[in-house]
mmCIF file of C-alpha atoms in Angstrom:
data_model
loop_
_atom_site.group_PDB
_atom_site.id
_atom_site.type_symbol
_atom_site.label_atom_id
_atom_site.label_comp_id
_atom_site.label_asym_id
_atom_site.label_seq_id
_atom_site.Cartn_x
_atom_site.Cartn_y
_atom_site.Cartn_z
ATOM 1 C CA MET A 1 -83.684 57.758 -49.934
ATOM 2 C CA ASP A 2 -83.929 60.394 -47.496
ATOM 3 C CA ILE A 3 -82.935 63.750 -48.391
ATOM 4 C CA ARG A 4 -81.794 65.021 -45.392
ATOM 5 C CA ARG A 5 -79.371 62.012 -44.571
ATOM 6 C CA ALA A 6 -77.975 62.832 -48.239
ATOM 7 C CA ILE A 7 -77.070 66.333 -47.475
ATOM 8 C CA PRO A 8 -74.444 66.515 -44.604
ATOM 9 C CA GLY A 9 -75.438 69.276 -41.996
ATOM 10 C CA ILE A 10 -78.585 70.925 -43.583
ATOM 11 C CA SER A 11 -81.312 71.829 -40.919
ATOM 12 C CA GLN A 12 -84.749 70.209 -41.081
ATOM 13 C CA ARG A 13 -85.996 73.895 -41.707
ATOM 14 C CA MET A 14 -83.397 74.702 -44.246
ATOM 15 C CA LEU A 15 -84.274 71.582 -46.017
ATOM 16 C CA THR A 16 -88.029 72.213 -45.819
ATOM 17 C CA VAL A 17 -87.716 75.700 -47.119
ATOM 18 C CA THR A 18 -85.508 75.145 -50.064
ATOM 19 C CA LEU A 19 -87.886 72.072 -50.961
ATOM 20 C CA ARG A 20 -91.223 74.243 -50.656
ATOM 21 C CA HIS A 21 -89.306 76.868 -52.891
ATOM 22 C CA LEU A 22 -88.492 74.247 -55.528
ATOM 23 C CA GLU A 23 -91.763 73.056 -55.350
ATOM 24 C CA ARG A 24 -93.304 76.720 -56.012
ATOM 25 C CA ASP A 25 -91.246 76.977 -58.669
ATOM 26 C CA GLY A 26 -92.102 73.655 -60.640
ATOM 27 C CA ILE A 27 -89.062 71.991 -60.327
ATOM 28 C CA ILE A 28 -89.922 69.586 -57.874
ATOM 29 C CA LYS A 29 -93.352 67.734 -57.101
ATOM 30 C CA ARG A 30 -94.520 66.521 -53.524
ATOM 31 C CA THR A 31 -97.168 64.005 -52.744
ATOM 32 C CA ALA A 32 -97.977 62.903 -48.795
ATOM 33 C CA TYR A 33 -99.355 59.843 -47.838
ATOM 34 C CA PRO A 34 -101.717 59.951 -45.094
ATOM 35 C CA THR A 35 -99.173 57.275 -43.098
ATOM 36 C CA VAL A 36 -98.512 57.618 -39.319
ATOM 37 C CA PRO A 37 -96.082 59.416 -39.561
ATOM 38 C CA VAL A 38 -96.943 60.992 -42.552
ATOM 39 C CA THR A 39 -94.813 59.492 -45.910
ATOM 40 C CA VAL A 40 -93.726 62.439 -48.153
ATOM 41 C CA GLU A 41 -92.474 61.632 -51.536
ATOM 42 C CA TYR A 42 -90.513 64.157 -53.624
ATOM 43 C CA CYS A 43 -89.695 63.475 -57.445
ATOM 44 C CA LEU A 44 -88.580 65.957 -60.143
ATOM 45 C CA THR A 45 -91.241 67.583 -62.470
ATOM 46 C CA PRO A 46 -90.481 67.736 -66.377
ATOM 47 C CA LEU A 47 -89.081 71.392 -65.744
ATOM 48 C CA GLY A 48 -86.695 69.947 -63.071
ATOM 49 C CA THR A 49 -85.315 67.586 -65.275
ATOM 50 C CA THR A 50 -84.227 69.508 -67.643
ATOM 51 C CA LEU A 51 -81.778 71.260 -65.005
ATOM 52 C CA ILE A 52 -80.031 67.710 -65.021
ATOM 53 C CA HIS A 53 -77.430 68.572 -67.099
ATOM 54 C CA SER A 54 -76.532 72.457 -65.830
ATOM 55 C CA VAL A 55 -76.329 70.383 -62.383
ATOM 56 C CA ASN A 56 -74.066 67.901 -63.556
ATOM 57 C CA GLY A 57 -72.125 70.640 -64.911
ATOM 58 C CA LEU A 58 -71.674 72.260 -61.635
ATOM 59 C CA VAL A 59 -70.950 69.097 -60.435
ATOM 60 C CA ARG A 60 -68.095 68.530 -62.650
ATOM 61 C CA TRP A 61 -66.534 72.100 -62.031
ATOM 62 C CA SER A 62 -66.916 71.809 -58.343
ATOM 63 C CA ALA A 63 -64.917 68.548 -58.398
ATOM 64 C CA GLU A 64 -62.471 69.891 -60.612
ATOM 65 C CA HIS A 65 -62.243 72.681 -58.924
ATOM 66 C CA GLU A 66 -61.714 71.532 -55.302
ATOM 67 C CA PRO A 67 -58.252 72.325 -54.063
ATOM 68 C CA GLU A 68 -58.704 75.884 -55.318
ATOM 69 C CA ILE A 69 -62.424 76.207 -53.537
ATOM 70 C CA VAL A 70 -60.699 74.520 -50.102
ATOM 71 C CA ALA A 71 -57.612 77.123 -50.551
ATOM 72 C CA ALA A 72 -59.968 79.845 -50.725
ATOM 73 C CA ARG A 73 -62.079 79.065 -47.701
ATOM 74 C CA SER A 74 -58.719 78.570 -45.831
ATOM 75 C CA THR A 75 -57.567 81.999 -46.630
ATOM 76 C CA TYR A 76 -61.134 83.228 -45.899
ATOM 77 C CA ASP A 77 -60.885 81.428 -42.457
ATOM 78 C CA ALA A 78 -57.929 82.680 -41.162
ATOM 79 C CA ARG A 79 -58.736 86.353 -41.964
ATOM 80 C CA LEU A 80 -61.769 85.816 -39.450
ATOM 81 C CA GLU A 81 -59.491 84.438 -37.391
ATOM 82 C CA GLU A 82 -57.016 87.496 -37.137
ATOM 83 C CA PRO A 83 -58.168 90.274 -34.530
ATOM 84 C CA ILE A 84 -59.186 93.464 -36.098
ATOM 85 C CA LEU A 85 -56.455 96.290 -35.203
ATOM 86 C CA LEU A 86 -57.829 99.748 -35.271
ATOM 87 C CA GLN A 87 -55.359 102.823 -35.970
ATOM 88 C CA PRO A 88 -56.388 106.177 -34.036
ATOM 89 C CA HIS A 89 -57.589 107.755 -37.632
ATOM 90 C CA ASP A 90 -59.610 104.746 -38.162
ATOM 91 C CA ARG A 91 -61.019 104.881 -35.180
ATOM 92 C CA THR A 92 -61.849 108.672 -35.391
ATOM 93 C CA ALA A 93 -63.396 108.277 -38.554
ATOM 94 C CA ARG A 94 -65.511 105.211 -37.412
ATOM 95 C CA LEU A 95 -66.615 107.711 -34.766
ATOM 96 C CA SER A 96 -67.668 110.653 -36.806
ATOM 97 C CA GLY A 97 -68.429 108.763 -40.193
#
């Protein structure tokens, strides 16, 4: 499976950084094969397999609370679209403090 295709929206750089951290922490093992282009394979280490139960719990929680998460994101995004209006006393405080 191509990891990058399995994770929509992730950049190559972020994927590489994340995989390096996981490898450094002993969660995954990276194997590179001398092909053209180089073929790289990742697998969970014994330590990494101990996370499966916890990660599955997080996935279940996310699925159960998806409507609340979507609503929270909508509320947050709407706040970002509102113009920031400074009151006269707010402006003075910001300039002096």
